[in-house]
Amino acid sequence: MIKAVFFDMNETMLNLSLLKNNFDKSFDDKYVLKYWFTKLLHTSTVVGSMDEYTNFGQLSEVVLESLFHESGKELTAATKAEILGSFRSLPAYDDVPKALKLLRDNGIKTIAVSNSSLAMIKEQLTNAQIIELFDNYYSVDSVKKYKPFNDIYEYVADKEALAVADIAMVASHDWDLFGAKKVGLTSAYIKRKEEIFNPYYPQPDISKTDLVELAQALIELKR
Protein backbone atom coordinates (compact mmCIF):
# COMPACT_ATOMS: atom_id res chain seq x y z
CA MET A 1 0.00 0.00 0.00
CA ILE A 2 1.43 3.35 -1.04
CA LYS A 3 1.11 5.93 1.74
CA ALA A 4 3.57 8.52 0.46
CA VAL A 5 5.30 9.55 -2.76
CA PHE A 6 8.77 11.06 -2.87
CA PHE A 7 9.29 13.40 -5.82
CA ASP A 8 12.52 14.40 -7.51
CA MET A 9 12.51 18.09 -8.45
CA ASN A 10 14.44 19.19 -11.53
CA GLU A 11 13.17 17.77 -14.81
CA THR A 12 10.72 15.51 -12.96
CA MET A 13 8.36 18.25 -11.76
CA LEU A 14 10.13 21.36 -12.99
CA ASN A 15 10.68 22.13 -16.68
CA LEU A 16 14.30 22.96 -17.54
CA SER A 17 13.41 25.04 -20.61
CA LEU A 18 14.45 28.32 -18.95
CA LEU A 19 17.80 26.85 -17.97
CA LYS A 20 18.32 25.55 -21.51
CA ASN A 21 17.51 28.97 -22.99
CA ASN A 22 20.16 30.58 -20.80
CA PHE A 23 22.75 27.98 -21.80
CA ASP A 24 21.85 28.58 -25.46
CA LYS A 25 22.88 32.23 -25.11
CA SER A 26 26.48 31.09 -24.71
CA PHE A 27 26.59 27.79 -26.63
CA ASP A 28 25.42 26.65 -30.05
CA ASP A 29 25.11 23.05 -28.91
CA LYS A 30 21.82 21.37 -28.04
CA TYR A 31 23.61 18.87 -25.80
CA VAL A 32 25.50 21.36 -23.63
CA LEU A 33 22.92 21.37 -20.82
CA LYS A 34 22.89 17.58 -20.76
CA TYR A 35 26.70 17.52 -20.68
CA TRP A 36 26.84 20.00 -17.81
CA PHE A 37 24.25 18.07 -15.80
CA THR A 38 25.97 14.72 -16.46
CA LYS A 39 29.31 16.21 -15.41
CA LEU A 40 27.66 17.58 -12.26
CA LEU A 41 26.19 14.18 -11.37
CA HIS A 42 29.54 12.51 -12.04
CA THR A 43 31.21 14.95 -9.67
CA SER A 44 28.64 14.47 -6.91
CA THR A 45 28.86 10.69 -7.25
CA VAL A 46 32.65 10.69 -7.03
CA VAL A 47 32.60 13.01 -4.02
CA GLY A 48 29.92 10.92 -2.35
CA SER A 49 31.70 7.63 -2.99
CA MET A 50 34.74 9.07 -1.20
CA ASP A 51 32.55 9.94 1.81
CA GLU A 52 33.05 13.66 1.28
CA TYR A 53 30.39 16.33 0.89
CA THR A 54 30.09 19.74 -0.70
CA ASN A 55 26.83 21.62 -1.15
CA PHE A 56 25.26 20.78 -4.52
CA GLY A 57 25.02 24.47 -5.39
CA GLN A 58 28.78 24.86 -4.98
CA LEU A 59 29.40 21.81 -7.14
CA SER A 60 27.07 23.26 -9.79
CA GLU A 61 29.11 26.45 -9.89
CA VAL A 62 32.46 24.67 -10.19
CA VAL A 63 31.19 22.38 -12.96
CA LEU A 64 29.82 25.39 -14.83
CA GLU A 65 33.21 27.09 -14.60
CA SER A 66 34.84 23.90 -15.90
CA LEU A 67 32.42 23.73 -18.82
CA PHE A 68 33.18 27.27 -19.94
CA HIS A 69 36.92 26.69 -19.49
CA GLU A 70 36.80 23.50 -21.61
CA SER A 71 34.94 25.40 -24.32
CA GLY A 72 37.39 28.30 -24.34
CA LYS A 73 34.67 30.73 -23.33
CA GLU A 74 34.68 33.48 -20.76
CA LEU A 75 32.24 33.00 -17.88
CA THR A 76 31.29 36.41 -16.57
CA ALA A 77 29.72 36.92 -13.17
CA ALA A 78 26.52 38.04 -14.89
CA THR A 79 26.33 34.91 -17.08
CA LYS A 80 27.04 32.64 -14.12
CA ALA A 81 24.32 34.32 -12.07
CA GLU A 82 21.83 34.10 -14.95
CA ILE A 83 22.43 30.40 -15.62
CA LEU A 84 22.52 29.20 -12.02
CA GLY A 85 19.73 31.58 -11.06
CA SER A 86 17.50 29.83 -13.60
CA PHE A 87 16.92 27.04 -11.09
CA ARG A 88 15.00 29.40 -8.84
CA SER A 89 12.35 30.17 -11.46
CA LEU A 90 11.75 26.89 -13.26
CA PRO A 91 8.06 26.39 -14.06
CA ALA A 92 6.19 23.23 -13.14
CA TYR A 93 5.09 20.94 -15.97
CA ASP A 94 1.40 21.29 -16.76
CA ASP A 95 0.55 17.83 -15.38
CA VAL A 96 2.18 18.43 -11.97
CA PRO A 97 -0.55 20.31 -10.02
CA LYS A 98 -3.32 17.92 -11.04
CA ALA A 99 -1.21 14.85 -10.21
CA LEU A 100 -0.27 16.19 -6.78
CA LYS A 101 -3.87 17.08 -5.97
CA LEU A 102 -5.02 13.65 -7.09
CA LEU A 103 -2.58 11.91 -4.77
CA ARG A 104 -3.45 14.07 -1.77
CA ASP A 105 -7.19 13.69 -2.40
CA ASN A 106 -6.62 9.95 -2.11
CA GLY A 107 -4.79 10.20 1.21
CA ILE A 108 -1.25 9.87 -0.15
CA LYS A 109 1.43 12.23 1.20
CA THR A 110 3.53 14.17 -1.30
CA ILE A 111 7.14 14.86 -0.37
CA ALA A 112 9.89 16.54 -2.42
CA VAL A 113 13.38 15.06 -2.07
CA SER A 114 16.25 16.88 -3.77
CA ASN A 115 20.02 17.27 -4.02
CA SER A 116 19.45 21.03 -3.77
CA SER A 117 19.57 22.95 -0.49
CA LEU A 118 16.46 23.28 1.66
CA ALA A 119 16.28 27.00 0.89
CA MET A 120 16.51 26.32 -2.84
CA ILE A 121 13.80 23.66 -2.70
CA LYS A 122 11.46 26.04 -0.87
CA GLU A 123 12.15 28.81 -3.38
CA GLN A 124 11.66 26.51 -6.37
CA LEU A 125 8.37 25.12 -5.08
CA THR A 126 7.15 28.59 -4.18
CA ASN A 127 8.04 30.15 -7.53
CA ALA A 128 6.53 27.19 -9.38
CA GLN A 129 3.35 27.77 -7.35
CA ILE A 130 3.12 24.19 -6.10
CA ILE A 131 4.51 24.42 -2.56
CA GLU A 132 1.00 24.20 -1.06
CA LEU A 133 0.59 20.83 -2.75
CA PHE A 134 3.43 19.26 -0.76
CA ASP A 135 3.25 17.87 2.74
CA ASN A 136 6.99 18.28 3.24
CA TYR A 137 10.33 18.61 1.47
CA TYR A 138 13.87 17.44 2.25
CA SER A 139 17.41 18.20 1.11
CA VAL A 140 20.38 15.85 1.00
CA ASP A 141 22.13 18.47 3.14
CA SER A 142 20.43 16.68 6.05
CA VAL A 143 22.51 13.56 5.49
CA LYS A 144 25.45 15.07 3.58
CA LYS A 145 25.17 12.44 0.88
CA TYR A 146 23.64 13.00 -2.54
CA LYS A 147 21.08 10.90 -4.34
CA PRO A 148 21.23 8.11 -5.39
CA PHE A 149 23.13 7.00 -2.26
CA ASN A 150 20.68 5.32 0.10
CA ASP A 151 21.05 7.78 2.99
CA ILE A 152 18.45 10.37 2.00
CA TYR A 153 15.71 7.89 1.08
CA GLU A 154 16.10 6.11 4.42
CA TYR A 155 16.37 9.39 6.33
CA VAL A 156 13.13 10.80 4.92
CA ALA A 157 11.29 7.52 5.48
CA ASP A 158 12.42 7.57 9.12
CA LYS A 159 11.51 11.26 9.64
CA GLU A 160 8.06 10.65 8.17
CA ALA A 161 7.61 7.42 10.18
CA LEU A 162 7.03 5.42 7.02
CA ALA A 163 8.02 1.90 6.03
CA VAL A 164 9.95 1.85 2.74
CA ALA A 165 7.42 -0.64 1.37
CA ASP A 166 4.76 2.08 1.69
CA ILE A 167 6.68 4.67 -0.34
CA ALA A 168 7.02 5.29 -4.07
CA MET A 169 9.76 7.41 -5.66
CA VAL A 170 8.85 9.41 -8.76
CA ALA A 171 11.67 10.63 -10.98
CA SER A 172 12.58 11.23 -14.60
CA HIS A 173 16.12 9.98 -13.88
CA ASP A 174 16.90 6.27 -13.94
CA TRP A 175 19.85 6.70 -11.54
CA ASP A 176 17.58 8.28 -8.91
CA LEU A 177 15.11 5.40 -9.17
CA PHE A 178 18.01 2.94 -8.92
CA GLY A 179 18.90 4.37 -5.51
CA ALA A 180 15.29 4.34 -4.30
CA LYS A 181 14.69 0.81 -5.58
CA LYS A 182 17.78 -0.54 -3.79
CA VAL A 183 16.39 0.83 -0.51
CA GLY A 184 13.04 -0.88 -1.10
CA LEU A 185 10.85 1.90 -2.48
CA THR A 186 8.47 1.38 -5.38
CA SER A 187 10.00 3.07 -8.42
CA ALA A 188 7.84 5.20 -10.72
CA TYR A 189 9.40 6.59 -13.89
CA ILE A 190 8.00 9.68 -15.59
CA LYS A 191 9.48 9.91 -19.08
CA ARG A 192 10.14 13.59 -19.79
CA LYS A 193 12.52 13.17 -22.73
CA GLU A 194 13.53 10.69 -25.39
CA GLU A 195 16.13 8.46 -23.84
CA ILE A 196 16.58 4.80 -22.96
CA PHE A 197 16.14 3.70 -19.35
CA ASN A 198 19.50 2.13 -18.53
CA PRO A 199 19.07 -1.65 -19.00
CA TYR A 200 21.69 -2.32 -16.29
CA TYR A 201 19.58 -0.54 -13.66
CA PRO A 202 16.54 -2.17 -12.01
CA GLN A 203 13.60 -1.43 -14.28
CA PRO A 204 10.83 0.79 -12.85
CA ASP A 205 7.72 -0.71 -11.29
CA ILE A 206 5.63 1.91 -13.10
CA SER A 207 6.46 3.92 -16.22
CA LYS A 208 4.32 6.69 -17.77
CA THR A 209 4.69 9.75 -19.97
CA ASP A 210 1.99 11.68 -18.10
CA LEU A 211 2.23 12.42 -14.38
CA VAL A 212 -1.54 12.27 -13.82
CA GLU A 213 -1.63 8.76 -15.28
CA LEU A 214 1.33 7.82 -13.11
CA ALA A 215 -0.42 9.19 -10.01
CA GLN A 216 -3.51 7.15 -10.84
CA ALA A 217 -1.38 4.01 -11.15
CA LEU A 218 0.11 4.73 -7.71
CA ILE A 219 -3.36 5.18 -6.26
CA GLU A 220 -4.31 1.77 -7.61
CA LEU A 221 -1.35 0.31 -5.70
CA LYS A 222 -2.69 1.94 -2.52
CA ARG A 223 -5.85 -0.15 -2.58
PDB file of C-alpha atoms in Angstrom:
ATOM      1  CA  MET A   1       0.000   0.000   0.000  1.00  0.00           C
ATOM      2  CA  ILE A   2       1.434   3.352  -1.040  1.00  0.00           C
ATOM      3  CA  LYS A   3       1.107   5.931   1.740  1.00  0.00           C
ATOM      4  CA  ALA A   4       3.573   8.521   0.461  1.00  0.00           C
ATOM      5  CA  VAL A   5       5.296   9.547  -2.756  1.00  0.00           C
ATOM      6  CA  PHE A   6       8.766  11.063  -2.874  1.00  0.00           C
ATOM      7  CA  PHE A   7       9.292  13.404  -5.821  1.00  0.00           C
ATOM      8  CA  ASP A   8      12.515  14.396  -7.508  1.00  0.00           C
ATOM      9  CA  MET A   9      12.508  18.085  -8.448  1.00  0.00           C
ATOM     10  CA  ASN A  10      14.437  19.187 -11.527  1.00  0.00           C
ATOM     11  CA  GLU A  11      13.171  17.771 -14.813  1.00  0.00           C
ATOM     12  CA  THR A  12      10.719  15.510 -12.964  1.00  0.00           C
ATOM     13  CA  MET A  13       8.355  18.253 -11.764  1.00  0.00           C
ATOM     14  CA  LEU A  14      10.129  21.365 -12.994  1.00  0.00           C
ATOM     15  CA  ASN A  15      10.679  22.133 -16.676  1.00  0.00           C
ATOM     16  CA  LEU A  16      14.305  22.960 -17.542  1.00  0.00           C
ATOM     17  CA  SER A  17      13.411  25.044 -20.606  1.00  0.00           C
ATOM     18  CA  LEU A  18      14.447  28.322 -18.948  1.00  0.00           C
ATOM     19  CA  LEU A  19      17.803  26.853 -17.971  1.00  0.00           C
ATOM     20  CA  LYS A  20      18.315  25.551 -21.511  1.00  0.00           C
ATOM     21  CA  ASN A  21      17.515  28.965 -22.994  1.00  0.00           C
ATOM     22  CA  ASN A  22      20.163  30.579 -20.804  1.00  0.00           C
ATOM     23  CA  PHE A  23      22.754  27.984 -21.804  1.00  0.00           C
ATOM     24  CA  ASP A  24      21.854  28.580 -25.459  1.00  0.00           C
ATOM     25  CA  LYS A  25      22.876  32.226 -25.106  1.00  0.00           C
ATOM     26  CA  SER A  26      26.482  31.090 -24.712  1.00  0.00           C
ATOM     27  CA  PHE A  27      26.590  27.794 -26.626  1.00  0.00           C
ATOM     28  CA  ASP A  28      25.424  26.651 -30.047  1.00  0.00           C
ATOM     29  CA  ASP A  29      25.109  23.048 -28.912  1.00  0.00           C
ATOM     30  CA  LYS A  30      21.819  21.366 -28.038  1.00  0.00           C
ATOM     31  CA  TYR A  31      23.612  18.872 -25.804  1.00  0.00           C
ATOM     32  CA  VAL A  32      25.496  21.357 -23.627  1.00  0.00           C
ATOM     33  CA  LEU A  33      22.915  21.374 -20.823  1.00  0.00           C
ATOM     34  CA  LYS A  34      22.887  17.576 -20.757  1.00  0.00           C
ATOM     35  CA  TYR A  35      26.700  17.516 -20.679  1.00  0.00           C
ATOM     36  CA  TRP A  36      26.842  19.997 -17.810  1.00  0.00           C
ATOM     37  CA  PHE A  37      24.248  18.069 -15.795  1.00  0.00           C
ATOM     38  CA  THR A  38      25.968  14.724 -16.461  1.00  0.00           C
ATOM     39  CA  LYS A  39      29.311  16.207 -15.412  1.00  0.00           C
ATOM     40  CA  LEU A  40      27.662  17.581 -12.262  1.00  0.00           C
ATOM     41  CA  LEU A  41      26.193  14.177 -11.367  1.00  0.00           C
ATOM     42  CA  HIS A  42      29.539  12.509 -12.040  1.00  0.00           C
ATOM     43  CA  THR A  43      31.205  14.954  -9.665  1.00  0.00           C
ATOM     44  CA  SER A  44      28.638  14.474  -6.907  1.00  0.00           C
ATOM     45  CA  THR A  45      28.855  10.687  -7.252  1.00  0.00           C
ATOM     46  CA  VAL A  46      32.651  10.686  -7.028  1.00  0.00           C
ATOM     47  CA  VAL A  47      32.603  13.014  -4.017  1.00  0.00           C
ATOM     48  CA  GLY A  48      29.919  10.920  -2.346  1.00  0.00           C
ATOM     49  CA  SER A  49      31.700   7.632  -2.993  1.00  0.00           C
ATOM     50  CA  MET A  50      34.741   9.065  -1.203  1.00  0.00           C
ATOM     51  CA  ASP A  51      32.553   9.937   1.815  1.00  0.00           C
ATOM     52  CA  GLU A  52      33.055  13.660   1.278  1.00  0.00           C
ATOM     53  CA  TYR A  53      30.395  16.329   0.887  1.00  0.00           C
ATOM     54  CA  THR A  54      30.092  19.738  -0.702  1.00  0.00           C
ATOM     55  CA  ASN A  55      26.832  21.617  -1.147  1.00  0.00           C
ATOM     56  CA  PHE A  56      25.257  20.783  -4.523  1.00  0.00           C
ATOM     57  CA  GLY A  57      25.023  24.470  -5.389  1.00  0.00           C
ATOM     58  CA  GLN A  58      28.783  24.859  -4.980  1.00  0.00           C
ATOM     59  CA  LEU A  59      29.400  21.806  -7.144  1.00  0.00           C
ATOM     60  CA  SER A  60      27.068  23.257  -9.793  1.00  0.00           C
ATOM     61  CA  GLU A  61      29.115  26.451  -9.891  1.00  0.00           C
ATOM     62  CA  VAL A  62      32.461  24.673 -10.186  1.00  0.00           C
ATOM     63  CA  VAL A  63      31.192  22.383 -12.957  1.00  0.00           C
ATOM     64  CA  LEU A  64      29.818  25.395 -14.829  1.00  0.00           C
ATOM     65  CA  GLU A  65      33.207  27.091 -14.601  1.00  0.00           C
ATOM     66  CA  SER A  66      34.837  23.902 -15.897  1.00  0.00           C
ATOM     67  CA  LEU A  67      32.415  23.726 -18.823  1.00  0.00           C
ATOM     68  CA  PHE A  68      33.183  27.274 -19.945  1.00  0.00           C
ATOM     69  CA  HIS A  69      36.924  26.685 -19.494  1.00  0.00           C
ATOM     70  CA  GLU A  70      36.800  23.501 -21.609  1.00  0.00           C
ATOM     71  CA  SER A  71      34.939  25.401 -24.318  1.00  0.00           C
ATOM     72  CA  GLY A  72      37.391  28.299 -24.341  1.00  0.00           C
ATOM     73  CA  LYS A  73      34.671  30.729 -23.328  1.00  0.00           C
ATOM     74  CA  GLU A  74      34.684  33.484 -20.756  1.00  0.00           C
ATOM     75  CA  LEU A  75      32.241  32.998 -17.884  1.00  0.00           C
ATOM     76  CA  THR A  76      31.294  36.408 -16.570  1.00  0.00           C
ATOM     77  CA  ALA A  77      29.718  36.919 -13.170  1.00  0.00           C
ATOM     78  CA  ALA A  78      26.516  38.035 -14.893  1.00  0.00           C
ATOM     79  CA  THR A  79      26.333  34.912 -17.078  1.00  0.00           C
ATOM     80  CA  LYS A  80      27.038  32.642 -14.119  1.00  0.00           C
ATOM     81  CA  ALA A  81      24.320  34.319 -12.073  1.00  0.00           C
ATOM     82  CA  GLU A  82      21.834  34.097 -14.948  1.00  0.00           C
ATOM     83  CA  ILE A  83      22.426  30.396 -15.624  1.00  0.00           C
ATOM     84  CA  LEU A  84      22.523  29.198 -12.017  1.00  0.00           C
ATOM     85  CA  GLY A  85      19.730  31.579 -11.065  1.00  0.00           C
ATOM     86  CA  SER A  86      17.500  29.833 -13.604  1.00  0.00           C
ATOM     87  CA  PHE A  87      16.919  27.043 -11.093  1.00  0.00           C
ATOM     88  CA  ARG A  88      14.997  29.403  -8.839  1.00  0.00           C
ATOM     89  CA  SER A  89      12.353  30.166 -11.459  1.00  0.00           C
ATOM     90  CA  LEU A  90      11.748  26.890 -13.264  1.00  0.00           C
ATOM     91  CA  PRO A  91       8.056  26.391 -14.065  1.00  0.00           C
ATOM     92  CA  ALA A  92       6.188  23.231 -13.140  1.00  0.00           C
ATOM     93  CA  TYR A  93       5.090  20.935 -15.975  1.00  0.00           C
ATOM     94  CA  ASP A  94       1.404  21.288 -16.760  1.00  0.00           C
ATOM     95  CA  ASP A  95       0.550  17.833 -15.384  1.00  0.00           C
ATOM     96  CA  VAL A  96       2.176  18.426 -11.975  1.00  0.00           C
ATOM     97  CA  PRO A  97      -0.550  20.310 -10.023  1.00  0.00           C
ATOM     98  CA  LYS A  98      -3.322  17.918 -11.037  1.00  0.00           C
ATOM     99  CA  ALA A  99      -1.213  14.854 -10.212  1.00  0.00           C
ATOM    100  CA  LEU A 100      -0.267  16.188  -6.784  1.00  0.00           C
ATOM    101  CA  LYS A 101      -3.871  17.082  -5.970  1.00  0.00           C
ATOM    102  CA  LEU A 102      -5.018  13.653  -7.086  1.00  0.00           C
ATOM    103  CA  LEU A 103      -2.580  11.909  -4.765  1.00  0.00           C
ATOM    104  CA  ARG A 104      -3.455  14.065  -1.771  1.00  0.00           C
ATOM    105  CA  ASP A 105      -7.187  13.694  -2.402  1.00  0.00           C
ATOM    106  CA  ASN A 106      -6.615   9.952  -2.107  1.00  0.00           C
ATOM    107  CA  GLY A 107      -4.789  10.201   1.206  1.00  0.00           C
ATOM    108  CA  ILE A 108      -1.246   9.871  -0.154  1.00  0.00           C
ATOM    109  CA  LYS A 109       1.425  12.225   1.204  1.00  0.00           C
ATOM    110  CA  THR A 110       3.526  14.174  -1.304  1.00  0.00           C
ATOM    111  CA  ILE A 111       7.136  14.862  -0.370  1.00  0.00           C
ATOM    112  CA  ALA A 112       9.888  16.544  -2.420  1.00  0.00           C
ATOM    113  CA  VAL A 113      13.378  15.059  -2.068  1.00  0.00           C
ATOM    114  CA  SER A 114      16.248  16.875  -3.773  1.00  0.00           C
ATOM    115  CA  ASN A 115      20.016  17.273  -4.024  1.00  0.00           C
ATOM    116  CA  SER A 116      19.446  21.031  -3.765  1.00  0.00           C
ATOM    117  CA  SER A 117      19.570  22.950  -0.488  1.00  0.00           C
ATOM    118  CA  LEU A 118      16.461  23.277   1.663  1.00  0.00           C
ATOM    119  CA  ALA A 119      16.279  27.002   0.895  1.00  0.00           C
ATOM    120  CA  MET A 120      16.514  26.316  -2.842  1.00  0.00           C
ATOM    121  CA  ILE A 121      13.795  23.658  -2.698  1.00  0.00           C
ATOM    122  CA  LYS A 122      11.462  26.035  -0.873  1.00  0.00           C
ATOM    123  CA  GLU A 123      12.154  28.807  -3.377  1.00  0.00           C
ATOM    124  CA  GLN A 124      11.659  26.514  -6.366  1.00  0.00           C
ATOM    125  CA  LEU A 125       8.372  25.115  -5.081  1.00  0.00           C
ATOM    126  CA  THR A 126       7.152  28.593  -4.178  1.00  0.00           C
ATOM    127  CA  ASN A 127       8.045  30.147  -7.531  1.00  0.00           C
ATOM    128  CA  ALA A 128       6.525  27.185  -9.381  1.00  0.00           C
ATOM    129  CA  GLN A 129       3.346  27.773  -7.348  1.00  0.00           C
ATOM    130  CA  ILE A 130       3.117  24.191  -6.097  1.00  0.00           C
ATOM    131  CA  ILE A 131       4.507  24.423  -2.556  1.00  0.00           C
ATOM    132  CA  GLU A 132       0.997  24.195  -1.058  1.00  0.00           C
ATOM    133  CA  LEU A 133       0.588  20.825  -2.746  1.00  0.00           C
ATOM    134  CA  PHE A 134       3.430  19.258  -0.764  1.00  0.00           C
ATOM    135  CA  ASP A 135       3.246  17.870   2.745  1.00  0.00           C
ATOM    136  CA  ASN A 136       6.993  18.276   3.243  1.00  0.00           C
ATOM    137  CA  TYR A 137      10.330  18.609   1.475  1.00  0.00           C
ATOM    138  CA  TYR A 138      13.868  17.441   2.252  1.00  0.00           C
ATOM    139  CA  SER A 139      17.406  18.196   1.113  1.00  0.00           C
ATOM    140  CA  VAL A 140      20.380  15.851   0.999  1.00  0.00           C
ATOM    141  CA  ASP A 141      22.131  18.475   3.136  1.00  0.00           C
ATOM    142  CA  SER A 142      20.426  16.684   6.048  1.00  0.00           C
ATOM    143  CA  VAL A 143      22.515  13.556   5.487  1.00  0.00           C
ATOM    144  CA  LYS A 144      25.447  15.070   3.582  1.00  0.00           C
ATOM    145  CA  LYS A 145      25.173  12.445   0.877  1.00  0.00           C
ATOM    146  CA  TYR A 146      23.638  13.001  -2.544  1.00  0.00           C
ATOM    147  CA  LYS A 147      21.084  10.902  -4.335  1.00  0.00           C
ATOM    148  CA  PRO A 148      21.228   8.106  -5.395  1.00  0.00           C
ATOM    149  CA  PHE A 149      23.129   7.003  -2.256  1.00  0.00           C
ATOM    150  CA  ASN A 150      20.676   5.321   0.098  1.00  0.00           C
ATOM    151  CA  ASP A 151      21.049   7.782   2.993  1.00  0.00           C
ATOM    152  CA  ILE A 152      18.447  10.374   1.997  1.00  0.00           C
ATOM    153  CA  TYR A 153      15.708   7.891   1.084  1.00  0.00           C
ATOM    154  CA  GLU A 154      16.099   6.113   4.423  1.00  0.00           C
ATOM    155  CA  TYR A 155      16.368   9.393   6.326  1.00  0.00           C
ATOM    156  CA  VAL A 156      13.127  10.800   4.919  1.00  0.00           C
ATOM    157  CA  ALA A 157      11.286   7.522   5.481  1.00  0.00           C
ATOM    158  CA  ASP A 158      12.420   7.571   9.125  1.00  0.00           C
ATOM    159  CA  LYS A 159      11.514  11.256   9.639  1.00  0.00           C
ATOM    160  CA  GLU A 160       8.061  10.651   8.169  1.00  0.00           C
ATOM    161  CA  ALA A 161       7.612   7.424  10.183  1.00  0.00           C
ATOM    162  CA  LEU A 162       7.026   5.423   7.017  1.00  0.00           C
ATOM    163  CA  ALA A 163       8.022   1.896   6.032  1.00  0.00           C
ATOM    164  CA  VAL A 164       9.953   1.849   2.741  1.00  0.00           C
ATOM    165  CA  ALA A 165       7.422  -0.636   1.373  1.00  0.00           C
ATOM    166  CA  ASP A 166       4.761   2.080   1.687  1.00  0.00           C
ATOM    167  CA  ILE A 167       6.685   4.673  -0.337  1.00  0.00           C
ATOM    168  CA  ALA A 168       7.025   5.290  -4.071  1.00  0.00           C
ATOM    169  CA  MET A 169       9.756   7.408  -5.660  1.00  0.00           C
ATOM    170  CA  VAL A 170       8.850   9.412  -8.756  1.00  0.00           C
ATOM    171  CA  ALA A 171      11.671  10.632 -10.985  1.00  0.00           C
ATOM    172  CA  SER A 172      12.578  11.227 -14.600  1.00  0.00           C
ATOM    173  CA  HIS A 173      16.119   9.979 -13.884  1.00  0.00           C
ATOM    174  CA  ASP A 174      16.902   6.266 -13.943  1.00  0.00           C
ATOM    175  CA  TRP A 175      19.847   6.701 -11.544  1.00  0.00           C
ATOM    176  CA  ASP A 176      17.576   8.278  -8.910  1.00  0.00           C
ATOM    177  CA  LEU A 177      15.114   5.402  -9.168  1.00  0.00           C
ATOM    178  CA  PHE A 178      18.014   2.942  -8.918  1.00  0.00           C
ATOM    179  CA  GLY A 179      18.895   4.367  -5.511  1.00  0.00           C
ATOM    180  CA  ALA A 180      15.294   4.345  -4.302  1.00  0.00           C
ATOM    181  CA  LYS A 181      14.691   0.815  -5.576  1.00  0.00           C
ATOM    182  CA  LYS A 182      17.777  -0.539  -3.789  1.00  0.00           C
ATOM    183  CA  VAL A 183      16.388   0.832  -0.513  1.00  0.00           C
ATOM    184  CA  GLY A 184      13.040  -0.883  -1.103  1.00  0.00           C
ATOM    185  CA  LEU A 185      10.853   1.898  -2.478  1.00  0.00           C
ATOM    186  CA  THR A 186       8.469   1.381  -5.384  1.00  0.00           C
ATOM    187  CA  SER A 187      10.004   3.070  -8.419  1.00  0.00           C
ATOM    188  CA  ALA A 188       7.836   5.199 -10.717  1.00  0.00           C
ATOM    189  CA  TYR A 189       9.395   6.592 -13.888  1.00  0.00           C
ATOM    190  CA  ILE A 190       8.004   9.680 -15.594  1.00  0.00           C
ATOM    191  CA  LYS A 191       9.478   9.914 -19.077  1.00  0.00           C
ATOM    192  CA  ARG A 192      10.145  13.592 -19.794  1.00  0.00           C
ATOM    193  CA  LYS A 193      12.520  13.174 -22.731  1.00  0.00           C
ATOM    194  CA  GLU A 194      13.528  10.694 -25.388  1.00  0.00           C
ATOM    195  CA  GLU A 195      16.133   8.459 -23.836  1.00  0.00           C
ATOM    196  CA  ILE A 196      16.584   4.796 -22.963  1.00  0.00           C
ATOM    197  CA  PHE A 197      16.138   3.702 -19.353  1.00  0.00           C
ATOM    198  CA  ASN A 198      19.505   2.127 -18.531  1.00  0.00           C
ATOM    199  CA  PRO A 199      19.072  -1.652 -18.995  1.00  0.00           C
ATOM    200  CA  TYR A 200      21.688  -2.317 -16.293  1.00  0.00           C
ATOM    201  CA  TYR A 201      19.575  -0.544 -13.663  1.00  0.00           C
ATOM    202  CA  PRO A 202      16.538  -2.169 -12.011  1.00  0.00           C
ATOM    203  CA  GLN A 203      13.596  -1.429 -14.281  1.00  0.00           C
ATOM    204  CA  PRO A 204      10.834   0.789 -12.852  1.00  0.00           C
ATOM    205  CA  ASP A 205       7.716  -0.705 -11.288  1.00  0.00           C
ATOM    206  CA  ILE A 206       5.629   1.908 -13.105  1.00  0.00           C
ATOM    207  CA  SER A 207       6.457   3.925 -16.224  1.00  0.00           C
ATOM    208  CA  LYS A 208       4.325   6.686 -17.766  1.00  0.00           C
ATOM    209  CA  THR A 209       4.690   9.751 -19.971  1.00  0.00           C
ATOM    210  CA  ASP A 210       1.985  11.676 -18.098  1.00  0.00           C
ATOM    211  CA  LEU A 211       2.227  12.420 -14.376  1.00  0.00           C
ATOM    212  CA  VAL A 212      -1.539  12.267 -13.816  1.00  0.00           C
ATOM    213  CA  GLU A 213      -1.627   8.759 -15.277  1.00  0.00           C
ATOM    214  CA  LEU A 214       1.335   7.823 -13.108  1.00  0.00           C
ATOM    215  CA  ALA A 215      -0.421   9.193 -10.014  1.00  0.00           C
ATOM    216  CA  GLN A 216      -3.513   7.148 -10.842  1.00  0.00           C
ATOM    217  CA  ALA A 217      -1.380   4.006 -11.150  1.00  0.00           C
ATOM    218  CA  LEU A 218       0.112   4.726  -7.705  1.00  0.00           C
ATOM    219  CA  ILE A 219      -3.355   5.184  -6.255  1.00  0.00           C
ATOM    220  CA  GLU A 220      -4.313   1.769  -7.611  1.00  0.00           C
ATOM    221  CA  LEU A 221      -1.349   0.313  -5.699  1.00  0.00           C
ATOM    222  CA  LYS A 222      -2.686   1.937  -2.518  1.00  0.00           C
ATOM    223  CA  ARG A 223      -5.853  -0.150  -2.577  1.00  0.00           C
TER     224      ARG A 223
END
